[in-house]
XYZ file of N, CA and C in Angstrom:
834
model
N -107.682 81.193 -6.597
C -107.196 80.086 -5.761
C -108.047 78.844 -6.051
N -107.374 77.752 -6.454
C -108.112 76.536 -6.765
C -108.462 75.765 -5.491
N -109.142 74.645 -5.687
C -109.613 73.868 -4.542
C -108.446 73.311 -3.738
N -107.373 72.872 -4.432
C -106.217 72.326 -3.734
C -105.548 73.353 -2.839
N -105.427 74.584 -3.368
C -104.817 75.656 -2.568
C -105.688 75.990 -1.357
N -106.994 75.996 -1.554
C -107.892 76.295 -0.443
C -107.785 75.230 0.645
N -107.696 73.984 0.247
C -107.549 72.911 1.228
C -106.222 73.036 1.979
N -105.186 73.420 1.245
C -103.876 73.589 1.895
C -103.934 74.711 2.924
N -104.545 75.838 2.555
C -104.671 76.961 3.485
C -105.511 76.571 4.691
N -106.590 75.837 4.457
C -107.445 75.417 5.567
C -106.709 74.466 6.504
N -105.792 73.670 5.938
C -105.067 72.700 6.758
C -104.016 73.378 7.634
N -103.331 74.396 7.073
C -102.235 75.019 7.825
C -102.697 76.224 8.635
N -103.904 76.708 8.389
C -104.370 77.902 9.093
C -104.409 77.728 10.608
N -104.941 76.607 11.140
C -104.955 76.476 12.613
C -103.558 76.531 13.231
N -102.597 75.841 12.605
C -101.232 75.871 13.125
C -100.638 77.267 13.007
N -100.932 77.946 11.901
C -100.426 79.304 11.739
C -100.990 80.261 12.772
N -102.283 80.178 13.014
C -102.904 81.028 14.034
C -102.363 80.714 15.422
N -102.122 79.438 15.683
C -101.559 79.026 16.973
C -100.183 79.647 17.183
N -99.328 79.588 16.138
C -97.978 80.158 16.249
C -98.035 81.674 16.418
N -98.937 82.323 15.706
C -99.054 83.777 15.814
C -99.506 84.175 17.217
N -100.494 83.452 17.736
C -101.069 83.821 19.035
C -100.131 83.512 20.197
N -99.435 82.384 20.143
C -98.652 81.936 21.291
C -97.144 82.041 21.102
N -96.709 82.548 19.941
C -95.272 82.670 19.695
C -94.906 84.071 19.217
N -95.434 84.464 18.074
C -95.029 85.743 17.494
C -95.511 86.936 18.323
N -96.768 86.908 18.741
C -97.294 88.031 19.519
C -96.576 88.178 20.859
N -96.382 87.093 21.646
C -95.625 87.257 22.897
C -94.204 87.760 22.689
N -93.525 87.274 21.651
C -92.168 87.764 21.375
C -92.198 89.249 21.043
N -93.189 89.651 20.254
C -93.314 91.072 19.931
C -93.568 91.924 21.161
N -94.396 91.428 22.060
C -94.682 92.174 23.291
C -93.443 92.285 24.178
N -92.668 91.199 24.280
C -91.434 91.231 25.075
C -90.443 92.209 24.462
N -90.303 92.166 23.147
C -89.387 93.085 22.474
C -89.820 94.533 22.683
N -91.124 94.797 22.561
C -91.614 96.160 22.771
C -91.391 96.608 24.213
N -91.618 95.718 25.164
C -91.428 96.052 26.575
C -89.975 96.375 26.880
N -89.046 95.688 26.220
C -87.639 95.933 26.481
C -87.208 97.333 26.054
N -87.954 97.932 25.110
C -87.621 99.291 24.664
C -88.461 100.343 25.375
N -89.752 100.062 25.559
C -90.647 101.090 26.104
C -90.460 101.283 27.604
N -90.104 100.204 28.310
C -89.897 100.315 29.753
C -88.436 100.669 30.035
N -87.988 101.760 29.471
C -86.590 102.188 29.622
C -86.492 103.674 29.313
N -85.659 104.354 30.049
C -85.384 105.768 29.806
C -83.879 106.017 29.931
N -83.218 106.466 28.853
C -83.744 106.706 27.504
C -83.983 105.410 26.742
N -84.519 105.548 25.533
C -84.856 104.398 24.712
C -83.608 103.556 24.447
N -83.726 102.263 24.696
C -82.601 101.358 24.453
C -81.596 101.274 25.580
N -81.877 101.933 26.692
C -80.917 101.925 27.799
C -80.774 100.548 28.441
N -81.835 99.726 28.339
C -81.723 98.372 28.894
C -80.636 97.582 28.199
N -80.570 97.688 26.873
C -79.544 96.959 26.124
C -78.166 97.567 26.363
N -78.112 98.877 26.490
C -76.834 99.523 26.788
C -76.300 99.055 28.132
N -77.197 98.873 29.077
C -76.792 98.384 30.401
C -76.236 96.962 30.323
N -76.876 96.113 29.521
C -76.427 94.731 29.409
C -75.008 94.659 28.865
N -74.719 95.442 27.819
C -73.440 95.318 27.126
C -72.384 96.297 27.624
N -72.684 97.029 28.686
C -71.686 97.950 29.234
C -71.288 97.606 30.668
N -72.086 96.780 31.348
C -71.784 96.403 32.728
C -71.074 95.051 32.708
N -69.882 94.942 33.290
C -69.111 93.693 33.237
C -69.854 92.483 33.807
N -70.688 92.685 34.822
C -71.401 91.551 35.425
C -72.306 90.874 34.402
N -73.016 91.661 33.613
C -73.934 91.078 32.638
C -73.170 90.434 31.485
N -72.051 91.015 31.104
C -71.220 90.400 30.073
C -70.676 89.059 30.555
N -70.331 88.990 31.834
C -69.862 87.729 32.409
C -70.961 86.680 32.368
N -72.190 87.083 32.652
C -73.320 86.145 32.605
C -73.524 85.633 31.181
N -73.433 86.527 30.199
C -73.564 86.105 28.800
C -72.459 85.131 28.423
N -71.236 85.411 28.865
C -70.111 84.515 28.577
C -70.328 83.153 29.240
N -70.812 83.166 30.487
C -71.106 81.901 31.171
C -72.147 81.093 30.408
N -73.183 81.774 29.939
C -74.258 81.092 29.226
C -73.749 80.444 27.950
N -72.975 81.183 27.175
C -72.461 80.644 25.912
C -71.464 79.518 26.150
N -70.532 79.730 27.072
C -69.518 78.701 27.319
C -70.138 77.428 27.881
N -71.117 77.578 28.767
C -71.785 76.405 29.319
C -72.564 75.665 28.238
N -73.283 76.410 27.404
C -74.035 75.773 26.325
C -73.140 75.007 25.367
N -72.033 75.630 24.954
C -71.115 74.971 24.025
C -70.400 73.800 24.692
N -69.972 73.990 25.949
C -69.279 72.919 26.649
C -70.157 71.705 26.875
N -71.394 71.934 27.316
C -72.328 70.832 27.535
C -72.636 70.124 26.222
N -72.796 70.880 25.155
C -73.070 70.281 23.843
C -71.919 69.390 23.391
N -70.693 69.863 23.544
C -69.524 69.078 23.125
C -69.396 67.801 23.947
N -69.559 67.908 25.268
C -69.448 66.724 26.124
C -70.560 65.726 25.807
N -71.785 66.229 25.626
C -72.902 65.342 25.289
C -72.663 64.629 23.965
N -72.047 65.322 22.999
C -71.744 64.693 21.713
C -70.680 63.613 21.865
N -69.627 63.915 22.629
C -68.542 62.949 22.820
C -69.026 61.703 23.562
N -69.947 61.869 24.498
C -70.478 60.728 25.234
C -71.613 60.039 24.478
N -72.431 60.826 23.798
C -73.618 60.274 23.161
C -73.349 59.568 21.844
N -72.319 60.004 21.117
C -72.064 59.403 19.800
C -71.724 57.920 19.914
N -70.720 57.543 20.726
C -70.448 56.097 20.834
C -71.608 55.303 21.426
N -72.360 55.912 22.334
C -73.503 55.215 22.911
C -74.558 54.959 21.843
N -74.855 55.970 21.037
C -75.832 55.798 19.965
C -75.333 54.817 18.910
N -74.026 54.850 18.637
C -73.458 53.911 17.665
C -73.620 52.473 18.142
N -73.334 52.243 19.423
C -73.501 50.911 19.983
C -74.961 50.476 19.907
N -75.871 51.366 20.242
C -77.294 51.034 20.185
C -77.723 50.663 18.765
N -77.189 51.386 17.787
C -77.588 51.135 16.400
C -77.081 49.800 15.881
N -76.076 49.208 16.535
C -75.543 47.918 16.099
C -76.229 46.741 16.782
N -77.009 47.019 17.823
C -77.663 45.946 18.568
C -78.910 45.464 17.839
N -79.310 44.217 18.103
C -80.609 43.766 17.585
C -81.733 44.640 18.136
N -82.838 44.645 17.419
C -83.932 45.546 17.775
C -84.400 45.352 19.216
N -84.514 44.117 19.653
C -84.998 43.852 21.011
C -84.011 44.368 22.052
N -82.729 44.106 21.850
C -81.717 44.578 22.799
C -81.619 46.098 22.775
N -81.697 46.694 21.581
C -81.632 48.155 21.470
C -82.806 48.808 22.188
N -83.981 48.195 22.087
C -85.150 48.745 22.780
C -84.966 48.707 24.282
N -84.390 47.623 24.784
C -84.159 47.483 26.226
C -83.165 48.533 26.717
N -82.056 48.680 25.994
C -81.038 49.655 26.399
C -81.569 51.074 26.253
N -82.346 51.338 25.198
C -82.915 52.662 25.012
C -83.877 53.006 26.142
N -84.581 52.006 26.630
C -85.450 52.240 27.783
C -84.663 52.688 28.995
N -83.464 52.146 29.180
C -82.608 52.574 30.281
C -82.111 53.997 30.071
N -81.891 54.378 28.794
C -81.413 55.735 28.490
C -82.479 56.769 28.830
N -83.728 56.464 28.489
C -84.809 57.441 28.687
C -85.467 57.297 30.052
N -85.058 56.314 30.845
C -85.673 56.102 32.160
C -85.626 57.341 33.051
N -84.529 58.140 33.050
C -84.519 59.347 33.896
C -85.627 60.338 33.581
N -86.187 60.291 32.351
C -87.259 61.218 32.003
C -88.524 60.984 32.834
N -88.637 59.821 33.450
C -89.806 59.542 34.279
C -89.663 60.154 35.674
N -88.537 60.817 35.908
C -88.305 61.508 37.176
C -88.258 63.004 36.907
N -88.800 63.783 37.809
C -88.841 65.228 37.642
C -87.437 65.815 37.502
N -87.326 66.849 36.676
C -86.055 67.544 36.516
C -85.560 68.102 37.842
N -86.459 68.617 38.643
C -86.088 69.166 39.940
C -85.529 68.080 40.854
N -86.158 66.906 40.836
C -85.698 65.800 41.675
C -84.321 65.341 41.235
N -84.094 65.253 39.933
C -82.784 64.829 39.440
C -81.703 65.831 39.819
N -82.031 67.100 39.761
C -81.053 68.123 40.132
C -80.736 68.043 41.626
N -81.776 67.840 42.439
C -81.544 67.695 43.878
C -80.712 66.446 44.179
N -80.911 65.395 43.395
C -80.136 64.172 43.603
C -78.647 64.433 43.415
N -78.315 65.300 42.478
C -76.896 65.622 42.263
C -76.322 66.423 43.421
N -77.146 67.196 44.108
C -76.634 67.899 45.289
C -76.256 66.906 46.378
N -76.977 65.795 46.474
C -76.648 64.754 47.447
C -75.352 64.048 47.056
N -75.163 63.832 45.779
C -73.973 63.124 45.311
C -72.712 63.986 45.378
N -72.852 65.284 45.077
C -71.674 66.141 44.922
C -71.335 66.975 46.155
N -72.180 66.971 47.168
C -71.921 67.783 48.351
C -70.654 67.370 49.076
N -70.159 68.245 49.958
C -68.941 67.928 50.705
C -69.120 66.689 51.576
N -70.341 66.451 52.034
C -70.639 65.234 52.781
C -71.418 64.247 51.915
N -71.294 64.416 50.601
C -72.038 63.581 49.680
C -71.382 62.241 49.437
N -72.032 61.442 48.599
C -71.588 60.078 48.345
C -70.200 60.050 47.709
N -69.955 60.914 46.727
C -68.688 60.876 46.005
C -67.532 61.264 46.915
N -67.663 62.349 47.649
C -66.583 62.760 48.547
C -66.337 61.737 49.646
N -67.404 61.154 50.183
C -67.238 60.143 51.221
C -66.504 58.920 50.684
N -66.828 58.532 49.444
C -66.155 57.379 48.847
C -64.672 57.668 48.615
N -64.356 58.853 48.122
C -62.958 59.204 47.881
C -62.175 59.306 49.181
N -62.806 59.845 50.226
C -62.148 59.947 51.527
C -61.917 58.571 52.135
N -62.893 57.691 52.004
C -62.747 56.346 52.570
C -61.663 55.561 51.855
N -61.459 55.829 50.565
C -60.394 55.171 49.808
C -59.049 55.868 49.964
N -59.062 56.971 50.729
C -57.859 57.763 50.995
C -57.230 58.305 49.708
N -58.079 58.579 48.728
C -57.606 59.208 47.499
C -57.497 60.720 47.649
N -58.225 61.289 48.603
C -58.149 62.711 48.926
C -58.099 62.855 50.437
N -57.569 63.990 50.889
C -57.501 64.211 52.335
C -58.512 65.236 52.821
N -59.236 65.853 51.886
C -60.295 66.793 52.246
C -61.352 66.761 51.154
N -62.601 67.079 51.478
C -63.660 67.035 50.467
C -63.378 67.983 49.296
N -63.689 67.503 48.108
C -63.511 68.321 46.908
C -64.701 69.266 46.741
N -64.462 70.481 46.234
C -65.570 71.445 46.015
C -66.326 71.124 44.730
N -67.058 70.031 44.723
C -67.771 69.602 43.524
C -69.095 70.332 43.351
N -69.706 70.708 44.475
C -71.004 71.374 44.433
C -70.809 72.883 44.406
N -71.787 73.587 43.836
C -71.738 75.045 43.683
C -70.497 75.467 42.899
N -70.270 74.743 41.812
C -69.116 75.010 40.955
C -69.516 74.725 39.516
N -68.644 75.102 38.592
C -68.914 74.845 37.183
C -68.919 73.344 36.908
N -68.141 72.587 37.697
C -68.131 71.131 37.541
C -69.515 70.546 37.796
N -70.143 70.961 38.889
C -71.463 70.457 39.207
C -72.496 70.809 38.153
N -72.414 72.040 37.625
C -73.351 72.461 36.573
C -73.175 71.600 35.332
N -71.921 71.361 34.936
C -71.661 70.570 33.733
C -72.140 69.133 33.904
N -71.783 68.522 35.027
C -72.131 67.115 35.240
C -73.640 66.919 35.216
N -74.372 67.731 35.959
C -75.820 67.560 36.047
C -76.502 67.908 34.723
N -76.054 68.962 34.071
C -76.682 69.368 32.812
C -76.457 68.332 31.723
N -75.235 67.802 31.639
C -74.961 66.758 30.651
C -75.797 65.520 30.947
N -75.904 65.156 32.215
C -76.708 63.990 32.592
C -78.167 64.155 32.163
N -78.700 65.363 32.303
C -80.105 65.597 31.977
C -80.332 65.660 30.468
N -79.382 66.230 29.723
C -79.579 66.453 28.289
C -79.006 65.345 27.411
N -78.199 64.460 27.972
C -77.580 63.401 27.168
C -78.590 62.536 26.420
N -79.724 62.151 27.018
C -80.684 61.337 26.255
C -81.175 62.007 24.975
N -81.302 63.326 24.963
C -81.727 64.013 23.737
C -80.704 63.808 22.623
N -79.422 63.885 22.976
C -78.371 63.661 21.988
C -78.391 62.224 21.496
N -78.516 61.270 22.421
C -78.487 59.863 22.049
C -79.675 59.508 21.150
N -80.857 59.961 21.502
C -82.047 59.639 20.718
C -81.958 60.218 19.311
N -81.464 61.457 19.207
C -81.349 62.091 17.888
C -80.338 61.353 17.021
N -79.191 61.015 17.604
C -78.169 60.286 16.854
C -78.646 58.887 16.477
N -79.292 58.220 17.414
C -79.742 56.850 17.163
C -80.743 56.795 16.009
N -81.648 57.778 15.945
C -82.627 57.789 14.875
C -81.995 57.868 13.503
N -80.875 58.584 13.385
C -80.170 58.692 12.106
C -79.300 57.458 11.861
N -78.565 57.037 12.889
C -77.641 55.911 12.717
C -78.373 54.619 12.377
N -79.564 54.462 12.910
C -80.330 53.240 12.639
C -80.659 53.109 11.158
N -80.736 54.225 10.460
C -81.080 54.184 9.047
C -79.893 54.168 8.107
N -78.676 54.174 8.620
C -77.483 54.150 7.766
C -77.258 52.726 7.241
N -77.019 52.624 5.969
C -76.777 51.330 5.332
C -75.354 50.867 5.656
N -75.216 49.837 6.485
C -73.893 49.360 6.887
C -73.133 48.698 5.735
N -73.828 48.329 4.678
C -73.129 47.722 3.547
C -72.171 48.709 2.884
N -72.441 50.007 3.036
C -71.524 51.003 2.482
C -70.176 50.963 3.184
N -70.196 50.768 4.508
C -68.945 50.655 5.256
C -68.220 49.375 4.872
N -68.969 48.281 4.733
C -68.341 47.017 4.336
C -67.743 47.126 2.940
N -68.410 47.874 2.053
C -67.871 48.061 0.701
C -66.568 48.851 0.746
N -66.500 49.872 1.622
C -65.265 50.638 1.762
C -64.146 49.762 2.303
N -64.464 48.879 3.251
C -63.460 47.954 3.782
C -62.995 46.989 2.704
N -63.929 46.496 1.884
C -63.566 45.574 0.804
C -62.699 46.251 -0.243
N -62.858 47.578 -0.401
C -62.052 48.324 -1.369
C -60.663 48.667 -0.832
N -60.368 48.256 0.405
C -59.036 48.474 0.954
C -58.940 49.529 2.030
N -60.049 50.170 2.393
C -60.010 51.187 3.440
C -59.944 50.521 4.806
N -59.146 51.102 5.685
C -59.082 50.610 7.055
C -60.402 50.933 7.758
N -60.699 50.228 8.870
C -61.943 50.542 9.595
C -62.043 52.011 9.984
N -60.920 52.632 10.377
C -60.945 54.035 10.765
C -61.261 54.938 9.583
N -60.593 54.662 8.423
C -60.853 55.483 7.233
C -62.286 55.284 6.737
N -62.784 54.069 6.833
C -64.166 53.823 6.415
C -65.138 54.574 7.315
N -64.822 54.640 8.607
C -65.689 55.377 9.531
C -65.652 56.870 9.224
N -64.439 57.420 9.056
C -64.283 58.863 8.868
C -64.871 59.325 7.543
N -64.659 58.565 6.488
C -65.041 59.023 5.153
C -66.404 58.513 4.683
N -66.932 57.496 5.343
C -68.218 56.943 4.906
C -69.284 57.088 5.994
N -69.025 56.495 7.162
C -70.066 56.437 8.185
C -70.329 57.801 8.828
N -69.262 58.479 9.245
C -69.463 59.741 9.962
C -70.194 60.783 9.119
N -69.837 60.986 7.843
C -70.619 61.954 7.047
C -72.100 61.602 6.964
N -72.418 60.305 6.923
C -73.820 59.907 6.868
C -74.546 60.162 8.191
N -73.783 60.232 9.292
C -74.402 60.477 10.598
C -74.486 61.956 10.947
N -73.984 62.822 10.072
C -73.972 64.259 10.374
C -75.359 64.852 10.631
N -76.422 64.406 9.948
C -77.743 64.951 10.323
C -78.083 64.720 11.791
N -77.730 63.553 12.330
C -77.966 63.297 13.742
C -77.085 64.141 14.631
N -75.815 64.313 14.240
C -74.906 65.165 15.002
C -75.433 66.596 15.039
N -75.841 67.096 13.879
C -76.352 68.466 13.804
C -77.617 68.635 14.629
N -78.557 67.713 14.473
C -79.807 67.814 15.220
C -79.595 67.706 16.717
N -78.744 66.774 17.145
C -78.468 66.624 18.566
C -77.776 67.837 19.155
N -76.807 68.391 18.428
C -76.092 69.568 18.927
C -77.014 70.774 19.048
N -77.854 70.984 18.061
C -78.785 72.110 18.112
C -79.741 71.961 19.283
N -80.289 70.767 19.449
C -81.263 70.525 20.513
C -80.634 70.719 21.891
N -79.459 70.141 22.114
C -78.799 70.249 23.419
C -78.348 71.680 23.689
N -77.805 72.358 22.680
C -77.326 73.722 22.883
C -78.453 74.666 23.254
N -79.559 74.588 22.522
C -80.689 75.480 22.792
C -81.244 75.251 24.197
N -81.350 73.989 24.604
C -81.868 73.693 25.933
C -80.868 74.104 27.018
N -79.575 73.919 26.747
C -78.560 74.208 27.764
C -78.473 75.695 28.076
N -78.523 76.557 27.054
C -78.376 77.988 27.326
C -79.609 78.572 28.009
N -80.725 77.844 27.969
C -81.929 78.318 28.649
C -82.197 77.624 29.967
N -81.233 76.820 30.447
C -81.435 76.082 31.692
C -81.518 77.036 32.872
N -82.413 76.695 33.805
C -82.586 77.540 34.993
C -82.416 76.761 36.300
N -83.165 75.677 36.463
C -83.193 74.964 37.748
C -81.834 74.389 38.090
N -81.214 73.685 37.150
C -79.953 72.992 37.448
C -78.824 73.955 37.790
N -78.565 75.016 37.011
C -77.515 75.961 37.421
C -77.834 76.669 38.731
N -79.124 76.915 38.990
C -79.490 77.591 40.236
C -79.206 76.721 41.448
N -79.398 75.396 41.328
C -79.192 74.499 42.451
C -77.737 74.084 42.626
N -77.037 73.870 41.522
C -75.701 73.277 41.576
C -74.579 74.268 41.327
N -74.888 75.438 40.807
C -73.852 76.421 40.532
C -73.789 77.494 41.606
N -72.695 78.229 41.598
C -72.524 79.338 42.510
C -72.778 80.656 41.811
N -72.534 81.772 42.502
C -72.736 83.087 41.876
C -71.898 83.288 40.614
N -70.730 82.690 40.587
C -69.864 82.860 39.412
C -70.361 82.071 38.209
N -71.253 81.123 38.423
C -71.774 80.322 37.319
C -73.184 80.742 36.915
N -73.628 81.919 37.334
C -74.981 82.362 36.995
C -75.149 82.457 35.485
N -76.305 81.983 35.021
C -76.621 82.034 33.601
C -77.775 82.997 33.365
N -78.022 83.287 32.108
C -78.939 84.368 31.770
C -80.373 84.050 32.198
N -80.765 82.773 32.190
C -82.124 82.426 32.620
C -82.336 82.771 34.091
N -81.303 82.559 34.911
C -81.407 82.920 36.331
C -81.549 84.431 36.497
N -80.797 85.184 35.688
C -80.864 86.636 35.797
C -82.218 87.159 35.332
N -82.791 86.543 34.316
C -84.126 86.940 33.860
C -85.137 86.719 34.975
N -85.053 85.575 35.643
C -85.979 85.285 36.743
C -85.800 86.277 37.883
N -84.552 86.627 38.192
C -84.296 87.586 39.265
C -84.890 88.945 38.945
N -84.716 89.384 37.705
C -85.208 90.708 37.322
C -86.725 90.737 37.248
N -87.325 89.665 36.751
C -88.773 89.633 36.564
C -89.524 89.400 37.876
N -89.041 88.459 38.696
C -89.798 88.008 39.856
C -89.388 88.686 41.152
N -88.119 89.043 41.294
C -87.647 89.629 42.544
C -87.556 91.148 42.457
N -86.851 91.637 41.438
C -86.684 93.092 41.298
C -87.865 93.758 40.623
N -88.715 92.953 39.963
C -89.874 93.464 39.211
C -89.454 94.490 38.161
N -88.248 94.308 37.632
C -87.736 95.171 36.574
C -88.053 94.500 35.242
N -89.295 94.643 34.818
C -89.777 93.912 33.657
C -89.096 94.336 32.362
N -88.812 95.592 32.232
C -88.176 96.061 31.012
C -86.795 95.470 30.829
N -85.996 95.469 31.887
C -84.655 94.908 31.796
C -84.715 93.394 31.634
N -85.663 92.752 32.329
C -85.833 91.318 32.149
C -86.230 90.972 30.718
N -87.082 91.800 30.121
C -87.474 91.578 28.725
C -86.280 91.753 27.792
N -85.404 92.708 28.097
C -84.206 92.902 27.288
C -83.291 91.683 27.393
N -83.140 91.133 28.597
C -82.337 89.929 28.772
C -82.944 88.755 28.013
N -84.272 88.632 28.056
C -84.940 87.561 27.325
C -84.731 87.708 25.822
N -84.739 88.949 25.344
C -84.494 89.183 23.921
C -83.075 88.810 23.546
N -82.125 89.124 24.417
C -80.731 88.752 24.166
C -80.594 87.232 24.127
N -81.305 86.530 25.019
C -81.275 85.066 25.003
C -81.828 84.531 23.694
N -82.883 85.143 23.186
C -83.434 84.734 21.894
C -82.422 84.945 20.784
N -81.704 86.072 20.832
C -80.680 86.346 19.826
C -79.538 85.334 19.925
N -79.147 84.978 21.153
C -78.106 83.971 21.338
C -78.541 82.625 20.746
N -79.808 82.286 20.926
C -80.324 81.035 20.360
C -80.258 81.067 18.842
N -80.673 82.194 18.253
C -80.614 82.322 16.801
C -79.176 82.279 16.306
N -78.261 82.910 17.064
C -76.850 82.887 16.689
C -76.295 81.468 16.760
N -76.730 80.714 17.780
C -76.306 79.319 17.873
C -76.788 78.499 16.690
N -78.032 78.715 16.277
C -78.557 78.018 15.107
C -77.761 78.375 13.859
N -77.422 79.661 13.710
C -76.634 80.088 12.554
C -75.252 79.453 12.572
N -74.650 79.354 13.776
C -73.322 78.756 13.889
C -73.359 77.283 13.481
N -74.326 76.532 13.999
C -74.419 75.120 13.652
C -74.798 74.940 12.180
N -75.537 75.885 11.613
C -75.851 75.821 10.193
C -74.597 75.984 9.359
N -73.703 76.899 9.789
C -72.448 77.085 9.067
C -71.536 75.869 9.188
N -71.581 75.206 10.347
C -70.709 74.051 10.566
C -71.237 72.813 9.848
N -72.527 72.536 10.014
C -73.093 71.283 9.506
C -73.935 71.453 8.254
N -74.347 72.689 7.941
C -75.239 72.878 6.809
C -76.625 72.345 7.087
N -77.262 72.884 8.142
C -78.569 72.375 8.552
C -79.608 72.485 7.437
N -79.475 73.516 6.587
C -80.471 73.701 5.531
C -80.479 72.511 4.572
N -79.318 71.850 4.404
C -79.276 70.673 3.516
C -80.044 69.507 4.124
N -79.905 69.352 5.443
C -80.580 68.234 6.104
C -82.079 68.445 6.162
N -82.522 69.706 6.134
C -83.940 69.996 6.208
C -84.556 70.182 4.821
N -83.792 69.823 3.780
C -84.345 69.865 2.435
C -84.217 71.207 1.777
N -83.338 72.080 2.301
C -83.192 73.408 1.710
C -82.356 73.431 0.471
N -81.524 72.424 0.258
C -80.649 72.381 -0.911
C -81.177 71.348 -1.891
N -81.004 71.663 -3.141
C -81.465 70.740 -4.199
C -80.280 70.373 -5.091
């Protein structure tokens, strides 16, 4: 090993040891617990995939993660596009408004939505006063409330990721396509959008991974039918003290996250954006 290789090893060794100590070892312990704290071996996983309640929770988790990701993309893409067209000073001001909610606790923001969406909340009172409805809408403790609050909390991640990519796109390429006879829509679809795909991919991955692991917001704004896997893990670990089954659920959540990454890799080709293709 030459001097350059030794310096490289010395540089990456602290980060490698950190990942091993605080990532790989805990995951290994959770995986081992999910098998060893069960009789017979593997019964925790058999229980997850054979009991309809747990399958429903898995379906809720996946559908909520995908739904929130799609809505965040549909709302965040035009917002990020607008930001990327603004002068630097104006974009900084608007971006500050986008990230302003981060200065408030996640718990506080979730509680704020309970005030807005409750039967006696601001939204229902406004609709009743305008005589648009004759009875309060069930906005709270429903899938609607979970989606609205989760998208509100995760939307800045999508916008920031998209904005970072869009800001670096050369707009002269779009103008060249227009000069060659392409309509604005065709120039966007065939020139601009493909160049923004790294931001789309990064934003979707980030929002999806965070959404399927959400705990506080679904617990406060959702009902029993909207329970997600993070809530069930907390129930098993903290209330039932069934650590083995909770570890199995946590392992399934990890697998779902990996499956989500694989899905987005197949759709967007994440390996190309991360330098995997030559």
